[in-house]
Amino acid sequence: MSLLRDPRPMSKADGTGPEGFGLALRAEWTKLRTAEGTGWLLLLAVTLTVAVGCGTAKAVKCPDTRCGQDAVKLALTGVTVGQAVIAVFAVLAVSGEYGTGMIRTTLTAVPNRLTVLIAKATGLTTVVLAFGTVAVLASLLAGRYILPGNGFTEAHGYAPLSLADGPTLRAAAGSVLYLGLIALIGLGVAMAVREAATAIGIALGLLYLFPVVTQVVNDPEWQRHLQRIAPMPAGLAVQATVNPSGMPIGPWAGLGVLAAWAAAAMLVGGLLLQRRDA
C-alpha cells in the first residue's frame, strides 16, 4: 500500500524507470516474506530434497568397480521430489494475489505490467535459488559421508564427492538453476491460469507426465526423442557425471530445453497478464 502513497511522479513509480522497478521488487519481496506458509514450503522443499537424496544414497550399493552408478546423481535424486514443492510455491505466490484481489493493488501501484512480471520473477527465483543452493549442497555433503559406506570408494573408482571436481560442480550448479527454472514455469502457468489448483495440476503435469509417457512408449527412438524435449528428463541431464555422452541429450543442452519451457510459460503468462483485466 505504501506504493499508492508514493509522492514522486508516476513516471518514477509506474515501472518505467529503475526506481519504479526497485519499488516493485521491494513490494514483491515483502509479499513473499509475509505470505502465510511461504517459509514452510521452502523448508519442506529443502527437507524433501535432502531426505530423498540421503535415502537413495543409503539404499544403492556399489559392490565392485563395474557397478556403473552415478554417485553425484544418486546424491541429488531428491531434486526430483523437491521440485514439486518449488512448483507449488511459485504457483501460490501468484494465484494467492488473484484469490485475495491484491493483484489490483499491485497493478494500481505499478501499472507497467511487464515490470510487475519481471519483479515477480526476480524475487521468486532469487529466493528459490538461495534455498536450492542449501538443498543441493546439503545433499552432496550427505552423499559424501553416506556413499563410501555402500561401496562408493576410491578402490571402486569413486572419489569422495567434492565441488573441486568439474562434473560435480556442474551437476550442483545445474541442479540449483534447474530449481530456479521450475519456479519460472510455475510462475508463468499461474499467471496464465490464475486459479491455484488448476495451475498446480498443469505445472506438475508438465514435469511428471512426460516420464510416464516415455515409459509407456515401446519405441526406443521415440523414448529418446521424448527424453530430449521433456522438461524434467532433459533438465536433469545436467546432473549426469558418468558417461554423459551416452545420454539422450547433453547436460547443458538439456538445461537449455528446460529454459525454453520456462521462457514459453513466462511468455504466455506475460501476454495474458497484459491483455486481461486484473
GROMACS .gro file of C-alpha atoms in nm:
model
  278
    1MET     CA    1   0.000   0.000   0.000
    2SER     CA    2   0.295   0.230   0.052
    3LEU     CA    3   0.338   0.238  -0.323
    4LEU     CA    4   0.000   0.404  -0.359
    5ARG     CA    5   0.114   0.687  -0.136
    6ASP     CA    6   0.442   0.743  -0.319
    7PRO     CA    7   0.467   1.124  -0.355
    8ARG     CA    8   0.704   1.103  -0.651
    9PRO     CA    9   0.577   1.145  -1.008
   10MET     CA   10   0.401   0.844  -1.155
   11SER     CA   11   0.674   0.807  -1.416
   12LYS     CA   12   0.905   0.711  -1.130
   13ALA     CA   13   0.668   0.459  -0.970
   14ASP     CA   14   0.489   0.306  -1.265
   15GLY     CA   15   0.778   0.081  -1.357
   16THR     CA   16   0.910   0.285  -1.649
   17GLY     CA   17   1.244   0.350  -1.479
   18PRO     CA   18   1.486   0.184  -1.237
   19GLU     CA   19   1.321   0.344  -0.935
   20GLY     CA   20   0.985   0.203  -1.037
   21PHE     CA   21   1.134  -0.142  -1.077
   22GLY     CA   22   1.305  -0.111  -0.739
   23LEU     CA   23   0.971  -0.027  -0.576
   24ALA     CA   24   0.803  -0.321  -0.748
   25LEU     CA   25   1.082  -0.557  -0.647
   26ARG     CA   26   1.066  -0.447  -0.282
   27ALA     CA   27   0.690  -0.497  -0.286
   28GLU     CA   28   0.728  -0.850  -0.426
   29TRP     CA   29   0.991  -0.933  -0.166
   30THR     CA   30   0.756  -0.812   0.109
   31LYS     CA   31   0.475  -1.031  -0.025
   32LEU     CA   32   0.697  -1.339  -0.039
   33ARG     CA   33   0.835  -1.275   0.307
   34THR     CA   34   0.496  -1.218   0.473
   35ALA     CA   35   0.278  -1.463   0.282
   36GLU     CA   36   0.140  -1.738   0.504
   37GLY     CA   37   0.315  -2.071   0.457
   38THR     CA   38   0.595  -1.942   0.233
   39GLY     CA   39   0.875  -2.026   0.472
   40TRP     CA   40   0.732  -2.369   0.550
   41LEU     CA   41   0.703  -2.459   0.182
   42LEU     CA   42   1.064  -2.365   0.116
   43LEU     CA   43   1.183  -2.556   0.422
   44LEU     CA   44   0.978  -2.855   0.306
   45ALA     CA   45   1.144  -2.837  -0.037
   46VAL     CA   46   1.490  -2.840   0.123
   47THR     CA   47   1.398  -3.118   0.367
   48LEU     CA   48   1.249  -3.344   0.099
   49THR     CA   49   1.540  -3.285  -0.138
   50VAL     CA   50   1.798  -3.378   0.124
   51ALA     CA   51   1.596  -3.664   0.277
   52VAL     CA   52   1.526  -3.836  -0.055
   53GLY     CA   53   1.889  -3.792  -0.159
   54CYS     CA   54   2.006  -3.947   0.169
   55GLY     CA   55   1.761  -4.234   0.135
   56THR     CA   56   1.874  -4.310  -0.218
   57ALA     CA   57   2.242  -4.290  -0.125
   58LYS     CA   58   2.175  -4.525   0.164
   59ALA     CA   59   1.983  -4.776  -0.048
   60VAL     CA   60   2.210  -4.814  -0.353
   61LYS     CA   61   2.517  -5.038  -0.327
   62CYS     CA   62   2.834  -5.046  -0.535
   63PRO     CA   63   2.992  -5.387  -0.468
   64ASP     CA   64   3.265  -5.365  -0.732
   65THR     CA   65   3.430  -5.137  -0.988
   66ARG     CA   66   3.176  -5.233  -1.254
   67CYS     CA   67   2.863  -5.112  -1.074
   68GLY     CA   68   2.823  -4.822  -1.319
   69GLN     CA   69   2.629  -4.596  -1.081
   70ASP     CA   70   2.648  -4.216  -1.092
   71ALA     CA   71   2.729  -4.120  -0.732
   72VAL     CA   72   2.660  -3.749  -0.783
   73LYS     CA   73   2.323  -3.814  -0.943
   74LEU     CA   74   2.231  -4.050  -0.659
   75ALA     CA   75   2.307  -3.782  -0.401
   76LEU     CA   76   2.095  -3.532  -0.594
   77THR     CA   77   1.798  -3.763  -0.653
   78GLY     CA   78   1.591  -3.558  -0.408
   79VAL     CA   79   1.570  -3.273  -0.660
   80THR     CA   80   1.308  -3.477  -0.847
   81VAL     CA   81   1.085  -3.455  -0.538
   82GLY     CA   82   1.177  -3.111  -0.406
   83GLN     CA   83   1.093  -2.956  -0.743
   84ALA     CA   84   0.723  -3.036  -0.687
   85VAL     CA   85   0.718  -2.818  -0.375
   86ILE     CA   86   0.903  -2.542  -0.560
   87ALA     CA   87   0.644  -2.552  -0.839
   88VAL     CA   88   0.360  -2.531  -0.585
   89PHE     CA   89   0.535  -2.245  -0.406
   90ALA     CA   90   0.570  -2.050  -0.731
   91VAL     CA   91   0.206  -2.104  -0.826
   92LEU     CA   92   0.077  -1.998  -0.485
   93ALA     CA   93   0.295  -1.686  -0.489
   94VAL     CA   94   0.090  -1.564  -0.787
   95SER     CA   95  -0.252  -1.726  -0.751
   96GLY     CA   96  -0.277  -1.604  -0.392
   97GLU     CA   97  -0.276  -1.246  -0.517
   98TYR     CA   98  -0.557  -1.320  -0.760
   99GLY     CA   99  -0.752  -1.504  -0.492
  100THR     CA  100  -0.740  -1.213  -0.248
  101GLY     CA  101  -0.771  -0.939  -0.512
  102MET     CA  102  -0.432  -0.800  -0.407
  103ILE     CA  103  -0.329  -0.807  -0.772
  104ARG     CA  104  -0.545  -0.496  -0.831
  105THR     CA  105  -0.343  -0.306  -0.573
  106THR     CA  106  -0.021  -0.426  -0.732
  107LEU     CA  107  -0.125  -0.315  -1.080
  108THR     CA  108  -0.255   0.018  -0.950
  109ALA     CA  109   0.074   0.087  -0.778
  110VAL     CA  110   0.283  -0.030  -1.074
  111PRO     CA  111   0.072  -0.001  -1.393
  112ASN     CA  112   0.353  -0.129  -1.614
  113ARG     CA  113   0.264  -0.497  -1.618
  114LEU     CA  114   0.592  -0.609  -1.769
  115THR     CA  115   0.768  -0.455  -1.471
  116VAL     CA  116   0.535  -0.643  -1.237
  117LEU     CA  117   0.611  -0.971  -1.414
  118ILE     CA  118   0.988  -0.917  -1.410
  119ALA     CA  119   0.981  -0.812  -1.044
  120LYS     CA  120   0.784  -1.124  -0.952
  121ALA     CA  121   1.020  -1.346  -1.149
  122THR     CA  122   1.327  -1.181  -0.997
  123GLY     CA  123   1.204  -1.204  -0.639
  124LEU     CA  124   1.079  -1.559  -0.677
  125THR     CA  125   1.387  -1.701  -0.847
  126THR     CA  126   1.623  -1.527  -0.604
  127VAL     CA  127   1.453  -1.695  -0.309
  128VAL     CA  128   1.435  -2.033  -0.483
  129LEU     CA  129   1.800  -2.019  -0.591
  130ALA     CA  130   1.905  -1.941  -0.233
  131PHE     CA  131   1.709  -2.231  -0.082
  132GLY     CA  132   1.801  -2.454  -0.376
  133THR     CA  133   2.169  -2.392  -0.309
  134VAL     CA  134   2.124  -2.501   0.052
  135ALA     CA  135   1.936  -2.815  -0.054
  136VAL     CA  136   2.191  -2.915  -0.318
  137LEU     CA  137   2.496  -2.853  -0.101
  138ALA     CA  138   2.341  -3.041   0.192
  139SER     CA  139   2.256  -3.333  -0.039
  140LEU     CA  140   2.611  -3.354  -0.170
  141LEU     CA  141   2.755  -3.329   0.180
  142ALA     CA  142   2.529  -3.610   0.298
  143GLY     CA  143   2.623  -3.818  -0.005
  144ARG     CA  144   2.992  -3.761   0.062
  145TYR     CA  145   2.955  -3.931   0.402
  146ILE     CA  146   2.693  -4.194   0.318
  147LEU     CA  147   2.804  -4.331  -0.020
  148PRO     CA  148   3.151  -4.463   0.081
  149GLY     CA  149   2.979  -4.695   0.329
  150ASN     CA  150   2.792  -4.854   0.039
  151GLY     CA  151   3.097  -4.926  -0.172
  152PHE     CA  152   3.140  -4.591  -0.349
  153THR     CA  153   3.508  -4.578  -0.264
  154GLU     CA  154   3.826  -4.489  -0.445
  155ALA     CA  155   3.901  -4.861  -0.472
  156HIS     CA  156   3.586  -4.890  -0.684
  157GLY     CA  157   3.668  -4.580  -0.888
  158TYR     CA  158   3.474  -4.320  -0.687
  159ALA     CA  159   3.647  -4.023  -0.529
  160PRO     CA  160   3.466  -3.850  -0.240
  161LEU     CA  161   3.207  -3.605  -0.368
  162SER     CA  162   3.365  -3.261  -0.397
  163LEU     CA  163   3.285  -2.935  -0.572
  164ALA     CA  164   3.651  -2.923  -0.673
  165ASP     CA  165   3.560  -3.188  -0.930
  166GLY     CA  166   3.439  -3.023  -1.252
  167PRO     CA  167   3.146  -3.257  -1.334
  168THR     CA  168   3.027  -3.250  -0.973
  169LEU     CA  169   3.036  -2.870  -0.968
  170ARG     CA  170   2.843  -2.862  -1.296
  171ALA     CA  171   2.583  -3.103  -1.159
  172ALA     CA  172   2.544  -2.899  -0.840
  173ALA     CA  173   2.520  -2.559  -1.012
  174GLY     CA  174   2.293  -2.704  -1.279
  175SER     CA  175   2.060  -2.851  -1.017
  176VAL     CA  176   2.023  -2.512  -0.849
  177LEU     CA  177   1.950  -2.348  -1.185
  178TYR     CA  178   1.707  -2.632  -1.258
  179LEU     CA  179   1.502  -2.544  -0.949
  180GLY     CA  180   1.504  -2.176  -1.046
  181LEU     CA  181   1.367  -2.263  -1.391
  182ILE     CA  182   1.098  -2.484  -1.235
  183ALA     CA  183   0.990  -2.180  -1.031
  184LEU     CA  184   0.959  -1.975  -1.350
  185ILE     CA  185   0.744  -2.244  -1.510
  186GLY     CA  186   0.514  -2.236  -1.206
  187LEU     CA  187   0.504  -1.856  -1.217
  188GLY     CA  188   0.420  -1.846  -1.588
  189VAL     CA  189   0.149  -2.110  -1.559
  190ALA     CA  190  -0.007  -1.934  -1.259
  191MET     CA  191  -0.009  -1.603  -1.445
  192ALA     CA  192  -0.187  -1.769  -1.736
  193VAL     CA  193  -0.438  -1.977  -1.539
  194ARG     CA  194  -0.476  -1.772  -1.216
  195GLU     CA  195  -0.662  -2.049  -1.029
  196ALA     CA  196  -0.427  -2.231  -0.790
  197ALA     CA  197  -0.544  -2.593  -0.817
  198THR     CA  198  -0.555  -2.587  -1.197
  199ALA     CA  199  -0.216  -2.415  -1.224
  200ILE     CA  200  -0.057  -2.666  -0.984
  201GLY     CA  201  -0.203  -2.953  -1.185
  202ILE     CA  202  -0.066  -2.814  -1.512
  203ALA     CA  203   0.279  -2.739  -1.368
  204LEU     CA  204   0.317  -3.082  -1.208
  205GLY     CA  205   0.174  -3.247  -1.519
  206LEU     CA  206   0.442  -3.084  -1.733
  207LEU     CA  207   0.708  -3.223  -1.502
  208TYR     CA  208   0.590  -3.575  -1.428
  209LEU     CA  209   0.366  -3.673  -1.719
  210PHE     CA  210   0.642  -3.693  -1.980
  211PRO     CA  211   0.848  -3.953  -1.786
  212VAL     CA  212   0.535  -4.169  -1.751
  213VAL     CA  213   0.461  -4.144  -2.123
  214THR     CA  214   0.824  -4.227  -2.200
  215GLN     CA  215   0.795  -4.549  -2.003
  216VAL     CA  216   0.473  -4.643  -2.183
  217VAL     CA  217   0.615  -4.587  -2.532
  218ASN     CA  218   0.783  -4.903  -2.662
  219ASP     CA  219   0.980  -4.749  -2.949
  220PRO     CA  220   1.336  -4.671  -2.826
  221GLU     CA  221   1.373  -4.391  -3.080
  222TRP     CA  222   1.056  -4.222  -2.959
  223GLN     CA  223   1.166  -4.271  -2.600
  224ARG     CA  224   1.492  -4.095  -2.675
  225HIS     CA  225   1.311  -3.814  -2.856
  226LEU     CA  226   1.072  -3.759  -2.564
  227GLN     CA  227   1.363  -3.750  -2.320
  228ARG     CA  228   1.521  -3.475  -2.528
  229ILE     CA  229   1.216  -3.248  -2.524
  230ALA     CA  230   1.055  -3.325  -2.187
  231PRO     CA  231   1.121  -3.061  -1.918
  232MET     CA  232   1.227  -3.291  -1.635
  233PRO     CA  233   1.430  -3.562  -1.816
  234ALA     CA  234   1.608  -3.304  -2.032
  235GLY     CA  235   1.671  -3.062  -1.747
  236LEU     CA  236   1.803  -3.327  -1.508
  237ALA     CA  237   2.060  -3.439  -1.766
  238VAL     CA  238   2.275  -3.166  -1.612
  239GLN     CA  239   2.327  -3.397  -1.312
  240ALA     CA  240   2.495  -3.671  -1.515
  241THR     CA  241   2.864  -3.721  -1.436
  242VAL     CA  242   2.908  -4.079  -1.561
  243ASN     CA  243   2.909  -4.121  -1.941
  244PRO     CA  244   2.715  -3.800  -2.019
  245SER     CA  245   2.789  -3.853  -2.387
  246GLY     CA  246   2.565  -4.160  -2.377
  247MET     CA  247   2.266  -3.958  -2.255
  248PRO     CA  248   1.981  -3.871  -2.494
  249ILE     CA  249   2.081  -3.506  -2.455
  250GLY     CA  250   2.388  -3.328  -2.321
  251PRO     CA  251   2.392  -3.172  -1.971
  252TRP     CA  252   2.382  -2.804  -2.069
  253ALA     CA  253   2.169  -2.866  -2.377
  254GLY     CA  254   1.915  -3.040  -2.154
  255LEU     CA  255   1.908  -2.745  -1.918
  256GLY     CA  256   1.859  -2.526  -2.224
  257VAL     CA  257   1.547  -2.726  -2.312
  258LEU     CA  258   1.408  -2.663  -1.965
  259ALA     CA  259   1.493  -2.293  -2.002
  260ALA     CA  260   1.293  -2.289  -2.325
  261TRP     CA  261   0.992  -2.437  -2.142
  262ALA     CA  262   1.029  -2.173  -1.870
  263ALA     CA  263   1.056  -1.896  -2.131
  264ALA     CA  264   0.744  -2.024  -2.307
  265ALA     CA  265   0.548  -2.035  -1.981
  266MET     CA  266   0.659  -1.683  -1.891
  267LEU     CA  267   0.577  -1.556  -2.239
  268VAL     CA  268   0.223  -1.696  -2.229
  269GLY     CA  269   0.171  -1.573  -1.874
  270GLY     CA  270   0.308  -1.230  -1.959
  271LEU     CA  271   0.092  -1.191  -2.269
  272LEU     CA  272  -0.222  -1.285  -2.080
  273LEU     CA  273  -0.127  -1.051  -1.796
  274GLN     CA  274  -0.102  -0.768  -2.049
  275ARG     CA  275  -0.431  -0.842  -2.225
  276ARG     CA  276  -0.664  -0.930  -1.939
  277ASP     CA  277  -0.815  -0.723  -1.663
  278ALA     CA  278  -0.695  -0.784  -1.309
   0.00000   0.00000   0.00000
